[in-house]
């Protein structure tokens, strides 16, 4: 009996392998392009793009999408709205993509959405844009159901940042924020949440790109003698602003948005000056699929996924490709977008986030069924505005990475936000 079972198991494994091989062979007969506009010229952006490509490779191993090999055409946004829009236009107009991954910064994603993807009926799936301006745009019916993001809105980070200030006993906080859609949104929300907790915001100062010096802005922020500094910045301007802040005698008590979860920022400022700095970020839930992603990532890249947006990039790419599979060959962006709910269906068949899961999904979708995608950030659920909710973490820098200080479950996050309101 045991021998028979081994034969059956081996036969089943061989059949699965042959099916994957046949699918892959069929996929070589045609190629479908998808676009990605991601900040590959910055150290924290490259892993986000590499993670997206990892998904594409897994899907191609499973036979591609709708019988075709997927080619991800990647363009660097340089975290610059104009560069990002030009890149997106080239991908849509020249490469003919119906799916666009990106961008990372809300200030880049928003003009791409309004001037490129919505007018062209292209699905835009962002791993890392968190501004609540996208929610408002969707509520006004101006996204045409074409925008989804696997990263929770800025409201989560703002609330958790305010919680950190309260827990650390800070009575006053100055804010430095990037002068774009993301930074402006974050500044408004964290100001509201700090004040709801009785914490004084002594100043709120915008930081613009490419300035030779931030001395005037930092001097203004220092004038109120705050207990702590809140940083809603990216690594380049964050490094320059914090160096200026420290050189002028500013406190080392800092609260950082997730964009500063960067080796570049830590190394350029110096770990010795960041001992009192705490960061916030959204997090994957404590579920098996999130652990499986970490294991697969480590096997692929040789290190843990410690940078910002990596799990979100994985899920954004896999969900977009599943929706393409559900929509069928030569589907348009709006047709692909309409299938997102079918591949993230709470009542659907659970599938894993890997080659085998994609192959399983293909069969289920072909038979008219739906699937429940279980990914790097758990069982992803989009609301009517294309938004997701997520747990959160508080973190600090270590010599070669970051370390989790506190984990807040989705329920804890939602309860804390409700208490602020």
Coordinates of C-alpha atoms in Angstrom, one line a residue:
X1 CA 0.0 0.0 0.0
X2 CA 2.8 2.4 0.9
X3 CA 4.5 1.6 -2.3
X4 CA 1.3 2.3 -4.3
X5 CA 1.0 5.6 -2.5
X6 CA 4.5 6.6 -3.4
X7 CA 3.8 5.7 -7.0
X8 CA 0.6 7.8 -6.9
X9 CA 2.4 10.8 -5.2
X10 CA 5.3 10.6 -7.7
X11 CA 2.9 10.4 -10.6
X12 CA 1.0 13.4 -9.3
X13 CA 4.2 15.4 -8.8
X14 CA 5.3 14.4 -12.3
X15 CA 2.0 15.5 -13.8
X16 CA 2.2 18.9 -12.0
X17 CA 5.8 19.3 -13.2
X18 CA 4.7 18.5 -16.8
X19 CA 1.8 20.8 -16.6
X20 CA 4.1 23.7 -15.5
X21 CA 6.6 22.8 -18.2
X22 CA 3.9 22.7 -20.9
X23 CA 2.5 26.0 -19.7
X24 CA 5.9 27.6 -19.8
X25 CA 6.5 26.3 -23.2
X26 CA 3.2 27.6 -24.5
X27 CA 4.0 31.0 -22.9
X28 CA 7.1 31.3 -25.1
X29 CA 4.9 31.7 -28.2
X30 CA 3.9 35.3 -27.3
X31 CA 4.9 38.1 -24.9
X32 CA 2.8 40.6 -23.0
X33 CA 4.3 43.7 -21.6
X34 CA 3.5 45.3 -18.3
X35 CA 5.0 48.6 -17.2
X36 CA 6.7 49.6 -13.9
X37 CA 7.6 53.2 -12.9
X38 CA 9.8 52.8 -9.8
X39 CA 12.7 54.7 -8.2
X40 CA 15.6 52.4 -9.2
X41 CA 18.1 55.2 -8.9
X42 CA 17.8 55.3 -5.1
X43 CA 19.0 52.5 -2.8
X44 CA 15.6 51.8 -1.2
X45 CA 13.8 51.8 -4.6
X46 CA 15.9 49.1 -6.3
X47 CA 14.7 46.3 -4.1
X48 CA 11.1 47.3 -4.7
X49 CA 11.6 46.8 -8.4
X50 CA 13.6 43.6 -7.9
X51 CA 10.7 42.2 -5.9
X52 CA 8.3 43.0 -8.7
X53 CA 10.5 41.2 -11.2
X54 CA 10.8 38.3 -8.8
X55 CA 7.0 37.9 -9.1
X56 CA 7.1 38.1 -12.9
X57 CA 9.7 35.4 -13.0
X58 CA 7.6 33.2 -10.7
X59 CA 4.5 33.7 -12.9
X60 CA 6.5 33.0 -16.1
X61 CA 7.7 29.8 -14.5
X62 CA 4.1 28.8 -14.0
X63 CA 3.4 29.4 -17.7
X64 CA 2.9 33.2 -17.9
X65 CA -0.4 35.0 -18.2
X66 CA -3.1 33.9 -20.6
X67 CA -0.6 31.8 -22.4
X68 CA 2.0 34.6 -22.9
X69 CA 5.3 35.3 -21.2
X70 CA 5.2 38.5 -19.1
X71 CA 7.9 41.1 -19.8
X72 CA 8.1 43.9 -17.2
X73 CA 9.4 47.1 -18.8
X74 CA 11.0 49.0 -16.0
X75 CA 11.6 52.8 -16.0
X76 CA 13.2 54.9 -13.3
X77 CA 10.9 57.6 -11.7
X78 CA 13.8 59.2 -9.9
X79 CA 11.1 60.2 -7.4
X80 CA 10.4 63.1 -9.7
X81 CA 6.8 63.8 -10.9
X82 CA 7.8 65.0 -14.4
X83 CA 10.2 62.1 -14.9
X84 CA 7.6 59.6 -13.7
X85 CA 4.9 61.0 -16.0
X86 CA 7.2 60.9 -19.0
X87 CA 8.1 57.3 -18.2
X88 CA 4.5 56.3 -17.8
X89 CA 3.5 58.0 -21.1
X90 CA 6.3 56.1 -22.9
X91 CA 5.1 52.8 -21.4
X92 CA 1.5 53.4 -22.4
X93 CA 2.0 55.0 -25.7
X94 CA 5.0 53.2 -27.0
X95 CA 5.0 49.9 -25.2
X96 CA 1.2 49.6 -25.1
X97 CA 1.0 48.4 -21.5
X98 CA -2.4 47.9 -20.0
X99 CA -1.0 47.4 -16.5
X100 CA 1.3 49.9 -14.8
X101 CA 3.0 49.2 -11.5
X102 CA 3.9 52.3 -9.5
X103 CA 4.8 54.7 -8.5
X104 CA 6.3 54.8 -5.0
X105 CA 5.9 58.4 -4.0
X106 CA 2.3 59.7 -4.0
X107 CA 3.6 62.9 -5.6
X108 CA 4.7 60.8 -8.6
X109 CA 1.7 58.4 -8.6
X110 CA -0.9 61.1 -8.6
X111 CA 0.1 62.9 -11.8
X112 CA 0.6 59.5 -13.5
X113 CA -2.9 58.6 -12.5
X114 CA -4.6 61.8 -13.6
X115 CA -2.7 62.5 -16.8
X116 CA -1.7 59.0 -18.0
X117 CA -3.5 55.9 -16.7
X118 CA -7.0 57.2 -16.2
X119 CA -7.2 58.9 -19.6
X120 CA -5.8 55.8 -21.3
X121 CA -7.9 53.3 -19.3
X122 CA -4.8 51.6 -17.9
X123 CA -4.8 49.7 -14.6
X124 CA -2.4 51.4 -12.1
X125 CA -1.4 49.3 -9.1
X126 CA 0.8 51.0 -6.5
X127 CA 2.8 49.2 -3.9
X128 CA 3.7 52.3 -1.8
X129 CA 1.6 55.4 -2.4
X130 CA -0.3 56.3 0.8
X131 CA -1.8 59.8 0.4
X132 CA -5.5 60.0 1.3
X133 CA -5.9 62.3 -1.8
X134 CA -6.3 59.0 -3.8
X135 CA -9.2 58.0 -1.6
X136 CA -10.9 61.4 -2.1
X137 CA -10.3 61.1 -5.9
X138 CA -11.9 57.7 -6.0
X139 CA -14.9 58.9 -3.9
X140 CA -15.4 61.6 -6.5
X141 CA -15.4 59.0 -9.2
X142 CA -12.3 60.3 -10.9
X143 CA -10.2 57.2 -10.8
X144 CA -12.7 55.2 -12.9
X145 CA -11.9 52.2 -10.7
X146 CA -8.4 51.9 -12.2
X147 CA -6.3 52.7 -9.1
X148 CA -5.4 50.2 -6.4
X149 CA -2.7 50.2 -3.8
X150 CA -1.4 47.5 -1.5
X151 CA -0.1 50.0 1.0
X152 CA -2.4 51.4 3.7
X153 CA -3.2 55.1 3.6
X154 CA -1.1 57.8 5.3
X155 CA -3.6 57.9 8.2
X156 CA -2.1 54.7 9.7
X157 CA 1.4 56.1 9.8
X158 CA 0.2 59.5 11.1
X159 CA -1.7 57.9 13.9
X160 CA 1.1 55.5 14.9
X161 CA 3.6 58.4 14.8
X162 CA 1.4 60.4 17.2
X163 CA 1.2 57.3 19.4
X164 CA 5.0 57.1 19.5
X165 CA 5.2 60.7 20.6
X166 CA 2.7 60.1 23.4
X167 CA 4.4 56.9 24.6
X168 CA 7.8 58.6 24.7
X169 CA 6.3 61.4 26.8
X170 CA 6.9 64.2 24.3
X171 CA 4.9 67.3 25.0
X172 CA 5.9 69.2 21.9
X173 CA 6.9 68.2 18.3
X174 CA 8.2 70.1 15.3
X175 CA 7.4 68.7 11.8
X176 CA 9.6 68.7 8.7
X177 CA 7.8 67.3 5.7
X178 CA 8.4 66.8 2.0
X179 CA 6.5 69.4 0.0
X180 CA 4.5 67.0 -2.3
X181 CA 1.2 65.2 -2.1
X182 CA 2.5 62.6 0.3
X183 CA 4.3 65.0 2.6
X184 CA 1.5 67.5 2.7
X185 CA -1.1 64.8 3.5
X186 CA 1.1 63.2 6.2
X187 CA 1.8 66.6 7.8
X188 CA -1.9 67.5 8.0
X189 CA -2.8 64.1 9.5
X190 CA 0.0 63.8 12.0
X191 CA -0.7 67.4 13.1
X192 CA -4.3 66.5 13.7
X193 CA -3.5 63.3 15.6
X194 CA -0.8 64.9 17.8
X195 CA -3.1 67.7 18.8
X196 CA -5.9 65.2 19.5
X197 CA -3.5 63.7 22.1
X198 CA -2.7 67.1 23.6
X199 CA 0.7 67.3 22.1
X200 CA 1.8 70.8 20.8
X201 CA 3.0 71.1 17.3
X202 CA 5.5 73.9 17.6
X203 CA 6.1 74.3 13.8
X204 CA 5.4 72.6 10.5
X205 CA 7.9 73.3 7.8
X206 CA 7.9 72.2 4.2
X207 CA 11.1 70.9 2.6
X208 CA 11.5 71.3 -1.2
X209 CA 13.8 69.2 -3.4
X210 CA 17.2 70.3 -4.7
X211 CA 17.8 73.2 -2.3
X212 CA 21.4 74.0 -1.6
X213 CA 20.7 74.3 2.1
X214 CA 17.8 73.7 4.5
X215 CA 19.3 76.0 7.2
X216 CA 16.4 78.4 7.1
X217 CA 13.7 75.7 7.4
X218 CA 15.6 73.9 10.2
X219 CA 16.2 77.2 12.0
X220 CA 12.4 77.9 11.9
X221 CA 11.7 74.4 13.2
X222 CA 14.1 74.8 16.0
X223 CA 12.7 78.1 17.1
X224 CA 9.9 76.5 19.2
X225 CA 12.4 74.3 21.1
X226 CA 10.4 71.1 20.6
X227 CA 10.9 67.9 22.6
X228 CA 11.1 65.9 19.3
X229 CA 11.2 66.2 15.6
X230 CA 8.8 64.4 13.2
X231 CA 10.3 63.6 9.8
X232 CA 8.0 63.1 6.8
X233 CA 10.9 63.0 4.3
X234 CA 12.8 60.8 1.8
X235 CA 16.4 59.9 2.4
X236 CA 18.1 62.5 0.2
X237 CA 16.5 65.6 1.7
X238 CA 16.1 63.8 5.0
X239 CA 19.8 63.3 5.3
X240 CA 20.6 67.0 4.6
X241 CA 17.8 68.3 6.9
X242 CA 18.8 66.1 9.8
X243 CA 22.5 66.9 9.5
X244 CA 21.5 70.6 9.6
X245 CA 19.2 70.0 12.5
X246 CA 21.9 68.2 14.6
X247 CA 24.6 70.8 13.7
X248 CA 22.3 73.5 15.1
X249 CA 21.8 71.7 18.3
X250 CA 18.5 70.0 17.6
X251 CA 17.3 67.1 19.7
X252 CA 18.1 63.5 18.7
X253 CA 14.5 62.6 19.7
X254 CA 13.0 61.8 16.3
X255 CA 10.0 60.1 14.8
X256 CA 10.3 59.0 11.2
X257 CA 7.9 58.0 8.5
X258 CA 8.6 54.7 6.7
X259 CA 10.4 56.4 3.8
X260 CA 13.4 56.9 6.0
X261 CA 13.7 53.1 6.6
X262 CA 16.9 53.3 4.5
X263 CA 20.5 52.1 4.9
X264 CA 21.5 55.2 3.0
X265 CA 19.9 57.5 5.5
X266 CA 21.2 55.7 8.5
X267 CA 24.8 55.5 7.2
X268 CA 24.9 59.1 5.9
X269 CA 23.5 60.6 9.2
X270 CA 25.3 58.2 11.5
X271 CA 23.9 55.6 13.7
X272 CA 25.4 57.3 16.8
X273 CA 23.0 60.2 16.2
X274 CA 19.9 58.0 15.7
X275 CA 19.8 56.2 19.0
X276 CA 16.6 58.0 20.1
X277 CA 15.0 57.8 16.6
X278 CA 11.9 55.6 16.1
X279 CA 10.2 54.9 12.8
X280 CA 6.8 53.8 11.8
X281 CA 5.5 51.6 9.0
X282 CA 2.7 49.4 8.0
X283 CA 3.3 45.7 8.5
X284 CA 2.3 42.3 7.3
X285 CA -0.1 40.4 9.6
X286 CA 1.3 37.6 11.6
X287 CA 0.1 34.9 9.3
X288 CA 1.7 31.9 7.5
X289 CA 1.6 33.5 4.0
X290 CA 3.6 36.5 5.3
X291 CA 6.2 34.2 6.8
X292 CA 6.3 32.2 3.5
X293 CA 7.1 35.5 1.6
X294 CA 10.1 36.2 4.0
X295 CA 11.4 32.6 3.4
X296 CA 11.1 32.9 -0.4
X297 CA 12.6 36.4 -0.4
X298 CA 15.6 35.2 1.7
X299 CA 16.1 32.3 -0.7
X300 CA 16.0 34.5 -3.7
X301 CA 18.0 37.5 -2.5
X302 CA 20.1 36.2 0.4
X303 CA 18.8 38.6 3.0
X304 CA 15.6 39.4 4.8
X305 CA 13.1 41.9 3.2
X306 CA 13.9 44.8 5.5
X307 CA 13.4 47.8 3.2
X308 CA 10.2 49.7 2.8
X309 CA 7.4 48.4 0.5
X310 CA 8.9 45.0 -0.4
X311 CA 5.9 42.9 0.7
X312 CA 3.6 45.4 -0.8
X313 CA 5.5 45.3 -4.1
X314 CA 5.2 41.6 -4.2
X315 CA 1.4 41.6 -3.6
X316 CA 0.8 44.5 -6.0
X317 CA 2.5 42.6 -8.8
X318 CA 1.0 39.2 -8.1
X319 CA -2.5 40.6 -7.8
X320 CA -2.2 42.6 -11.1
X321 CA -1.0 39.5 -12.9
X322 CA -3.8 37.3 -11.4
X323 CA -6.3 39.9 -12.6
X324 CA -4.7 39.8 -16.1
X325 CA -5.1 36.0 -16.1
X326 CA -8.7 36.3 -15.0
X327 CA -9.4 38.9 -17.7
X328 CA -7.9 36.8 -20.5
X329 CA -5.6 37.5 -23.4
X330 CA -5.6 41.0 -25.0
X331 CA -7.7 42.4 -22.1
X332 CA -7.8 46.2 -21.7
X333 CA -6.8 47.9 -18.5
X334 CA -10.4 48.5 -17.4
X335 CA -11.2 44.9 -18.0
X336 CA -8.2 43.8 -16.0
X337 CA -9.2 46.2 -13.2
X338 CA -12.7 44.7 -13.1
X339 CA -11.2 41.3 -12.2
X340 CA -9.4 42.5 -9.0
X341 CA -12.3 41.5 -6.8
X342 CA -12.4 38.1 -8.4
X343 CA -8.8 37.3 -7.4
X344 CA -9.1 38.7 -3.9
X345 CA -12.5 37.2 -3.1
X346 CA -12.9 36.3 0.6
X347 CA -15.2 33.4 -0.5
X348 CA -12.9 32.2 -3.2
X349 CA -10.5 29.2 -3.2
X350 CA -7.4 30.1 -1.2
X351 CA -4.2 30.2 -3.2
X352 CA -0.6 30.6 -2.2
X353 CA 1.7 33.5 -3.4
X354 CA 4.1 31.6 -5.7
X355 CA 4.3 29.7 -9.0
X356 CA 2.2 26.8 -7.8
X357 CA -0.5 29.1 -6.5
X358 CA -0.6 31.0 -9.8
X359 CA -0.9 27.8 -11.7
X360 CA -3.7 26.7 -9.4
X361 CA -5.5 30.0 -9.8
X362 CA -5.3 29.7 -13.6
X363 CA -7.3 26.5 -13.5
X364 CA -9.9 27.8 -11.0
X365 CA -10.4 31.1 -13.0
X366 CA -10.7 29.1 -16.3
X367 CA -13.5 27.1 -14.7
X368 CA -15.3 30.3 -13.8
X369 CA -14.4 30.3 -10.1
X370 CA -12.7 33.0 -8.0
X371 CA -9.7 32.8 -5.7
X372 CA -8.7 34.2 -2.3
X373 CA -5.1 35.5 -2.7
X374 CA -3.0 34.9 0.4
X375 CA 0.1 37.0 0.0
X376 CA 3.0 38.7 1.6
X377 CA 0.7 41.1 3.4
X378 CA -1.9 38.5 4.2
X379 CA -5.3 38.1 2.6
X380 CA -5.5 41.4 0.7
X381 CA -8.9 43.1 0.6
X382 CA -9.5 46.3 -1.4
X383 CA -12.4 48.6 -0.4
X384 CA -14.5 50.5 -3.0
X385 CA -11.8 53.1 -3.3
X386 CA -9.0 50.7 -4.0
X387 CA -7.6 51.1 -0.4
X388 CA -6.4 48.4 2.0
X389 CA -6.0 48.4 5.8
X390 CA -2.9 47.0 7.6
X391 CA -1.3 46.4 10.9
X392 CA 1.7 48.6 11.9
X393 CA 5.1 48.5 13.5
X394 CA 7.4 50.8 15.3
X395 CA 11.1 50.2 14.5
X396 CA 14.6 51.5 15.2
X397 CA 17.9 51.3 13.4
X398 CA 20.5 48.7 14.1
X399 CA 24.1 48.6 12.7
X400 CA 23.1 46.7 9.6
X401 CA 19.3 46.8 9.5
X402 CA 16.2 47.7 11.5
X403 CA 14.6 46.1 14.5
X404 CA 11.0 45.9 15.4
X405 CA 10.1 47.7 18.7
X406 CA 6.4 47.3 18.7
X407 CA 3.8 45.5 16.6
X408 CA 0.2 46.7 16.4
X409 CA -2.4 44.4 15.0
X410 CA -5.0 45.6 12.5
X411 CA -7.6 45.7 15.4
X412 CA -5.2 47.7 17.6
X413 CA -4.5 50.2 14.8
X414 CA -8.2 50.6 14.0
X415 CA -9.1 51.0 17.7
X416 CA -6.3 53.6 18.3
X417 CA -7.4 55.6 15.2
X418 CA -11.0 55.5 16.5
X419 CA -9.9 56.8 19.9
X420 CA -8.3 59.8 18.2
X421 CA -11.6 60.6 16.5

